[in-house]
Short mmCIF file of C-alpha atoms in Angstrom, two decimals:
data_model
loop_
_atom_site.label_atom_id
_atom_site.label_comp_id
_atom_site.label_asym_id
_atom_site.label_seq_id
_atom_site.Cartn_x
_atom_site.Cartn_y
_atom_site.Cartn_z
CA MET Y 1 33.99 -30.74 58.07
CA ALA Y 2 30.61 -29.65 58.82
CA GLU Y 3 30.94 -31.10 62.67
CA LEU Y 4 34.68 -28.94 62.81
CA LEU Y 5 32.24 -26.22 61.06
CA ARG Y 6 29.37 -26.34 64.54
CA SER Y 7 32.09 -26.28 67.43
CA LEU Y 8 33.91 -23.19 65.97
CA GLN Y 9 30.74 -21.47 66.18
CA ASP Y 10 29.62 -23.09 69.41
CA SER Y 11 29.42 -20.23 71.95
CA GLN Y 12 30.26 -22.42 74.99
CA LEU Y 13 33.95 -22.04 73.24
CA VAL Y 14 33.57 -17.53 73.77
CA ALA Y 15 33.04 -18.50 77.41
CA ARG Y 16 35.35 -21.08 77.61
CA PHE Y 17 37.77 -18.35 76.64
CA GLN Y 18 36.48 -15.49 78.35
CA ARG Y 19 36.32 -17.62 81.74
CA ARG Y 20 40.27 -18.71 81.03
CA CYS Y 21 41.33 -15.20 80.56
CA GLY Y 22 38.78 -14.50 84.20
CA LEU Y 23 35.21 -13.01 83.53
CA PHE Y 24 32.46 -14.89 84.77
CA PRO Y 25 28.56 -13.27 85.23
CA ALA Y 26 28.46 -12.23 88.32
CA PRO Y 27 25.54 -13.62 90.95
CA ASP Y 28 22.11 -12.41 90.03
CA GLU Y 29 21.24 -11.47 93.70
CA GLY Y 30 23.21 -8.65 95.42
CA PRO Y 31 23.10 -10.97 98.81
CA ARG Y 32 25.31 -13.59 96.64
CA GLU Y 33 27.36 -10.86 94.32
CA ASN Y 34 27.70 -9.28 98.00
CA GLY Y 35 29.11 -11.90 99.84
CA ALA Y 36 32.11 -12.51 96.77
CA ASP Y 37 35.46 -11.95 97.33
CA PRO Y 38 36.16 -8.29 98.17
CA THR Y 39 39.40 -8.74 95.19
CA GLU Y 40 36.71 -9.11 92.56
CA ARG Y 41 34.08 -6.66 91.82
CA ALA Y 42 30.91 -6.57 89.60
CA ALA Y 43 31.48 -4.74 86.18
CA ARG Y 44 29.93 -3.73 83.28
CA VAL Y 45 32.29 -4.92 80.11
CA PRO Y 46 31.99 -2.56 77.14
CA GLY Y 47 30.04 -5.34 74.88
CA VAL Y 48 29.02 -7.60 76.59
CA GLU Y 49 26.46 -5.90 79.21
CA HIS Y 50 23.34 -5.92 76.92
CA LEU Y 51 23.34 -9.53 77.11
CA PRO Y 52 19.88 -12.19 76.71
CA ALA Y 53 18.77 -13.98 78.85
CA ALA Y 54 19.44 -17.81 77.96
CA ASN Y 55 16.48 -19.34 75.84
CA GLY Y 56 14.73 -16.64 77.09
CA LYS Y 57 14.23 -17.65 80.45
CA GLY Y 58 13.48 -15.49 83.89
CA GLY Y 59 16.00 -14.09 84.88
CA GLU Y 60 18.98 -16.09 84.32
CA ALA Y 61 22.23 -15.91 83.15
CA PRO Y 62 23.32 -16.18 80.16
CA ALA Y 63 27.05 -18.50 80.77
CA ASN Y 64 27.55 -18.71 76.83
CA GLY Y 65 29.13 -15.58 77.39
CA LEU Y 66 27.77 -15.16 73.44
CA ARG Y 67 25.83 -11.54 72.29
CA ARG Y 68 23.18 -10.80 70.03
CA ALA Y 69 22.97 -7.71 69.68
CA ALA Y 70 19.39 -6.33 69.54
CA ALA Y 71 17.58 -9.46 70.63
CA PRO Y 72 14.23 -9.55 71.97
CA GLU Y 73 14.29 -9.60 75.44
CA ALA Y 74 17.55 -8.61 76.76
CA TYR Y 75 19.33 -9.58 79.45
CA VAL Y 76 21.81 -6.53 81.13
CA GLN Y 77 24.57 -8.94 82.89
CA LYS Y 78 27.75 -7.71 85.22
CA TYR Y 79 30.48 -9.83 84.74
CA VAL Y 80 32.81 -10.15 87.56
CA VAL Y 81 36.62 -9.37 86.85
CA LYS Y 82 39.35 -11.60 88.18
CA ASN Y 83 41.98 -10.54 85.99
CA TYR Y 84 42.77 -6.88 85.68
CA PHE Y 85 45.63 -7.70 83.56
CA TYR Y 86 43.56 -9.55 80.55
CA TYR Y 87 40.59 -6.82 81.16
CA TYR Y 88 42.21 -3.71 80.51
CA LEU Y 89 44.63 -5.18 77.65
CA PHE Y 90 41.57 -6.60 76.04
CA GLN Y 91 39.46 -2.87 76.47
CA PHE Y 92 42.56 -1.19 75.07
CA SER Y 93 42.23 -4.00 72.23
CA ALA Y 94 38.33 -2.97 71.50
CA ALA Y 95 39.17 0.38 70.95
CA LEU Y 96 41.79 -0.21 68.13
CA GLY Y 97 38.71 -1.66 66.50
CA GLN Y 98 36.36 1.23 66.70
CA GLU Y 99 36.09 5.02 65.23
CA VAL Y 100 38.23 6.45 68.52
CA PHE Y 101 41.14 4.95 67.23
CA TYR Y 102 40.42 5.96 63.56
CA ILE Y 103 39.98 9.09 64.25
CA THR Y 104 42.99 9.68 66.50
CA PHE Y 105 45.78 7.02 65.21
CA LEU Y 106 45.99 8.19 61.70
CA PRO Y 107 45.66 11.26 61.20
CA PHE Y 108 47.86 12.25 63.94
CA THR Y 109 50.08 9.96 61.98
CA HIS Y 110 49.75 11.96 58.81
CA TRP Y 111 49.35 15.34 60.80
CA ASN Y 112 52.94 15.29 62.54
CA ILE Y 113 55.14 12.10 60.59
CA ASP Y 114 53.95 11.28 57.06
CA PRO Y 115 50.63 12.07 55.22
CA TYR Y 116 52.53 9.09 52.71
CA LEU Y 117 52.87 7.08 56.22
CA SER Y 118 49.78 7.32 56.82
CA ARG Y 119 48.45 6.62 53.49
CA ARG Y 120 50.32 3.29 53.46
CA LEU Y 121 48.23 2.06 57.05
CA ILE Y 122 45.00 3.14 55.63
CA ILE Y 123 45.67 0.68 52.42
CA ILE Y 124 47.63 -2.26 54.17
CA TRP Y 125 51.22 -0.94 53.07
CA VAL Y 126 53.62 0.55 55.12
CA TYR Y 127 57.50 0.90 54.39
CA PRO Y 128 59.35 -0.59 55.59
CA PHE Y 129 56.76 -4.12 54.53
CA VAL Y 130 58.32 -6.54 57.26
CA LEU Y 131 57.10 -3.56 59.64
CA GLY Y 132 54.00 -3.20 58.54
CA LEU Y 133 52.76 -6.49 58.59
CA VAL Y 134 54.02 -7.34 62.03
CA MET Y 135 52.32 -4.53 63.40
CA ALA Y 136 49.05 -6.11 61.17
CA VAL Y 137 49.00 -9.23 62.72
CA VAL Y 138 49.48 -7.63 66.29
CA PHE Y 139 47.01 -5.04 65.99
CA SER Y 140 44.37 -8.19 64.02
CA THR Y 141 45.45 -10.04 66.42
CA LEU Y 142 44.05 -8.24 69.68
CA VAL Y 143 41.38 -6.68 68.77
CA CYS Y 144 39.64 -10.81 66.90
CA LEU Y 145 40.39 -11.55 70.71
CA SER Y 146 38.57 -8.76 72.05
CA ARG Y 147 35.89 -9.65 70.09
CA LEU Y 148 35.57 -13.02 71.37
CA TYR Y 149 36.58 -10.95 75.55
CA THR Y 150 33.42 -9.38 74.39
CA GLY Y 151 31.99 -12.01 73.90
CA MET Y 152 30.49 -10.54 70.32
CA HIS Y 153 31.61 -13.02 68.14
CA THR Y 154 32.00 -16.96 67.48
CA VAL Y 155 35.77 -18.54 66.89
CA LEU Y 156 34.14 -18.99 63.44
CA ASP Y 157 33.52 -15.43 62.66
CA VAL Y 158 37.17 -14.39 64.28
CA LEU Y 159 38.65 -17.67 62.21
CA GLY Y 160 37.09 -16.52 58.94
CA GLY Y 161 37.47 -12.65 59.89
CA VAL Y 162 41.46 -13.98 59.68
CA LEU Y 163 41.27 -15.98 56.64
CA ILE Y 164 39.45 -13.76 54.30
CA THR Y 165 41.74 -11.68 55.22
CA ALA Y 166 44.60 -13.17 54.51
CA LEU Y 167 43.47 -14.47 51.10
CA LEU Y 168 42.92 -11.40 50.46
CA ILE Y 169 46.43 -10.07 50.53
CA VAL Y 170 47.85 -12.78 48.92
CA LEU Y 171 46.05 -11.70 45.94
CA THR Y 172 46.27 -8.31 46.11
CA TYR Y 173 49.49 -8.08 47.42
CA PRO Y 174 50.87 -7.38 43.73
CA ALA Y 175 49.28 -4.75 43.14
CA TRP Y 176 49.55 -2.64 45.78
CA THR Y 177 52.42 0.14 44.28
CA PHE Y 178 49.64 0.34 41.35
CA ILE Y 179 47.06 0.56 43.77
CA ASP Y 180 49.20 3.58 45.59
CA CYS Y 181 49.39 5.22 42.02
CA LEU Y 182 46.25 5.38 40.79
CA ASP Y 183 45.07 8.67 42.83
CA SER Y 184 46.82 10.46 39.14
CA ALA Y 185 45.47 7.59 36.69
CA SER Y 186 42.28 9.16 35.66
CA PRO Y 187 39.97 12.49 37.10
CA LEU Y 188 37.45 9.60 37.09
CA PHE Y 189 38.84 8.43 39.86
CA PRO Y 190 36.90 10.12 42.65
CA VAL Y 191 33.88 9.10 41.23
CA CYS Y 192 34.77 5.33 41.09
CA VAL Y 193 36.52 5.81 45.21
CA ILE Y 194 32.59 7.39 46.14
CA VAL Y 195 30.84 4.69 43.88
CA VAL Y 196 32.43 1.37 44.93
CA PRO Y 197 32.24 2.04 48.51
CA PHE Y 198 28.45 2.48 49.18
CA PHE Y 199 27.49 -0.07 46.30
CA LEU Y 200 28.98 -2.56 49.09
CA CYS Y 201 27.67 -0.76 52.00
CA TYR Y 202 24.08 -0.57 50.84
CA ASN Y 203 24.20 -4.26 49.62
CA TYR Y 204 25.71 -5.04 52.67
CA PRO Y 205 24.37 -9.02 54.19
CA VAL Y 206 20.97 -7.98 56.22
CA SER Y 207 20.24 -10.26 59.31
CA ASP Y 208 17.21 -11.03 61.40
CA TYR Y 209 17.71 -8.87 63.38
CA TYR Y 210 19.18 -5.31 63.23
CA SER Y 211 23.16 -5.51 64.10
CA PRO Y 212 25.73 -2.33 64.54
CA THR Y 213 28.04 -3.96 62.11
CA ARG Y 214 26.99 -2.25 58.66
CA ALA Y 215 27.69 0.83 60.38
CA ASP Y 216 31.05 -0.54 61.54
CA THR Y 217 31.96 -1.24 58.20
CA THR Y 218 30.12 1.69 56.14
CA THR Y 219 32.33 4.14 58.89
CA ILE Y 220 35.43 2.16 58.14
CA LEU Y 221 34.50 2.51 54.17
CA ALA Y 222 33.39 6.03 53.94
CA ALA Y 223 36.74 7.27 55.56
CA GLY Y 224 38.73 4.86 53.94
CA ALA Y 225 37.09 6.44 50.68
CA GLY Y 226 37.41 9.79 51.94
CA VAL Y 227 40.90 9.78 53.14
CA THR Y 228 41.28 8.70 49.31
CA ILE Y 229 39.95 11.78 47.99
CA GLY Y 230 41.76 14.44 49.55
CA PHE Y 231 45.02 12.57 48.45
CA TRP Y 232 43.56 12.93 45.15
CA ILE Y 233 42.38 16.43 46.08
CA ASN Y 234 46.64 17.11 47.26
CA HIS Y 235 47.90 16.01 44.37
CA PHE Y 236 45.40 17.03 41.70
CA PHE Y 237 45.59 20.58 43.33
CA GLN Y 238 49.73 19.95 44.76
CA LEU Y 239 49.27 20.63 48.20
CA VAL Y 240 52.16 18.45 49.23
CA SER Y 241 55.19 17.31 48.32
CA LYS Y 242 55.99 14.14 46.92
CA PRO Y 243 58.12 11.15 49.15
CA ALA Y 244 61.34 11.01 48.24
CA GLU Y 245 61.90 8.15 46.06
CA SER Y 246 63.40 5.63 48.28
CA LEU Y 247 61.10 6.92 50.94
CA PRO Y 248 63.02 6.83 54.22
CA VAL Y 249 59.71 7.28 56.37
CA ILE Y 250 61.53 5.56 59.63
CA GLN Y 251 63.87 8.30 58.68
CA ASN Y 252 62.29 10.90 59.10
CA ILE Y 253 60.92 10.74 61.95
CA PRO Y 254 62.04 14.12 64.36
CA PRO Y 255 63.29 13.65 67.92
CA LEU Y 256 60.72 14.35 69.80
CA THR Y 257 61.48 17.26 72.16
CA THR Y 258 59.67 19.70 74.17
CA TYR Y 259 59.41 21.36 71.38
CA MET Y 260 58.19 18.76 69.16
CA LEU Y 261 56.01 17.79 71.54
CA VAL Y 262 54.13 20.67 72.31
CA LEU Y 263 53.80 21.06 68.80
CA GLY Y 264 52.63 17.72 67.54
CA LEU Y 265 49.88 18.17 70.33
CA THR Y 266 48.70 21.64 69.14
CA LYS Y 267 48.56 20.47 65.86
CA PHE Y 268 45.87 16.97 66.99
CA ALA Y 269 44.01 19.46 69.20
CA VAL Y 270 42.93 21.58 65.99
CA GLY Y 271 42.88 19.26 63.90
CA ILE Y 272 40.58 17.01 66.01
CA VAL Y 273 38.16 20.19 66.49
CA LEU Y 274 38.09 21.05 62.84
CA ILE Y 275 37.14 17.37 62.54
CA LEU Y 276 34.40 16.30 64.73
CA LEU Y 277 33.04 20.09 64.10
CA VAL Y 278 32.92 18.95 60.20
CA ARG Y 279 31.64 15.44 61.69
CA GLN Y 280 28.59 17.65 63.68
CA LEU Y 281 27.47 19.92 61.07
CA VAL Y 282 27.16 16.99 58.50
CA GLN Y 283 25.00 14.53 59.96
CA ASN Y 284 22.87 16.45 60.95
CA LEU Y 285 22.33 18.26 57.43
CA SER Y 286 22.62 14.85 55.77
CA LEU Y 287 20.28 13.22 58.45
CA GLN Y 288 18.09 16.83 58.05
CA VAL Y 289 17.89 16.12 54.32
CA LEU Y 290 17.12 12.54 54.58
CA TYR Y 291 14.09 12.27 56.60
CA SER Y 292 12.69 15.51 55.22
CA TRP Y 293 13.14 12.96 51.95
CA PHE Y 294 11.87 10.16 53.04
CA LYS Y 295 9.07 11.83 55.04
CA VAL Y 296 10.69 10.82 58.75
CA VAL Y 297 9.60 12.16 61.67
CA THR Y 298 13.08 14.25 63.41
CA ARG Y 299 11.91 12.60 66.76
CA ASN Y 300 12.36 8.84 65.73
CA LYS Y 301 15.18 7.12 66.36
CA GLU Y 302 14.84 3.97 65.31
CA ALA Y 303 15.11 5.98 61.56
CA ARG Y 304 18.68 5.93 61.67
CA ARG Y 305 19.23 2.15 61.39
CA ARG Y 306 16.80 1.84 58.55
CA LEU Y 307 18.62 1.10 55.43
CA GLU Y 308 18.00 4.25 53.39
CA ILE Y 309 18.72 6.52 56.01
CA GLU Y 310 21.01 4.82 57.86
CA VAL Y 311 24.14 4.14 54.78
CA PRO Y 312 23.85 7.27 52.85
CA TYR Y 313 24.22 9.59 56.24
CA LYS Y 314 27.16 7.90 57.48
CA PHE Y 315 28.69 7.51 54.18
CA VAL Y 316 28.73 10.96 53.55
CA THR Y 317 29.32 12.14 57.26
CA TYR Y 318 32.45 10.04 57.64
CA THR Y 319 33.13 10.58 53.39
CA SER Y 320 33.84 14.72 54.30
CA VAL Y 321 36.08 13.20 57.71
CA GLY Y 322 38.07 11.80 56.12
CA ILE Y 323 38.51 15.00 53.17
CA CYS Y 324 38.19 17.04 55.72
CA ALA Y 325 41.56 14.91 57.71
CA THR Y 326 43.39 15.13 54.87
CA THR Y 327 43.02 18.73 53.26
CA PHE Y 328 41.20 20.77 55.04
CA VAL Y 329 43.23 20.53 58.35
CA PRO Y 330 46.70 20.65 57.35
CA MET Y 331 45.62 23.85 55.54
CA LEU Y 332 44.36 25.42 58.49
CA HIS Y 333 47.49 23.98 60.10
CA ARG Y 334 49.33 26.64 57.17
CA PHE Y 335 47.32 29.08 57.79
CA LEU Y 336 47.88 29.30 61.75
CA GLY Y 337 51.92 28.92 60.98
CA LEU Y 338 51.58 25.24 61.97
CA PRO Y 339 54.98 23.59 60.49
#
């Protein structure tokens, strides 16, 4: 078993997967690179362009395909893309796990299709269940493969994440309906929604080198907490009507017409502008307060990576974004007369 785990953690597996998908390290020397097949080109692939040299020696290109975040003596590696189908597929797949996807897809669903569908997508419960499960499997598979393609994780990392997710789904599935109704259970619910995720983020496992995973995890949990609080505010103040008991979400999607398309894009543009303004304002204010509290020089960009600064400012920022997207943007839409 130990041997199997070691083999799955071998970075050469990642390199072989990259080669199978047509991604190869570019030659170091200019003449060799210029002499490559004209149908191929050296490309900087997001997520793999900052790779350490293998064993930290000279100018050798890292052949193992695995990136180590913030490792010393980082080697800037270019890659030759020989298969552009996989290249663009995994660039798109990587975006499914980034902020740009969550800050566009879920708000668009909430503002233009159905707010309750958006909520179920966030807590992994969509109607109908089979459709939601298929979507989750497809999206997760693409994101997992993109992490191998960009050299961000080993095969063991990906399989471990998949197994943990599957276990959590099996254990929590019987309680999903109950969880969906918790927002009306108690006025203390928002406190729990904030305290528990913040505690988990603040106690995120520490690694030898700085990694953006703690910041990414804080962003996701904070946005989820903000959205949940937003739904609680909507319910408490009766800002939105409850769905029908049968929840025929798919049948309620309006037909796509020119009017609906223009209306949807207008609502989306208005909402995104407000969200970006809130994010920038709250981020700047929270950073200023934390810098002042911990007596940190504002110009010190590295200070943002400190635990006591990174987690609070990201948590406050993206909790505010979640509340804004679910509560204040719909209020702005109604104020502007956008149905």
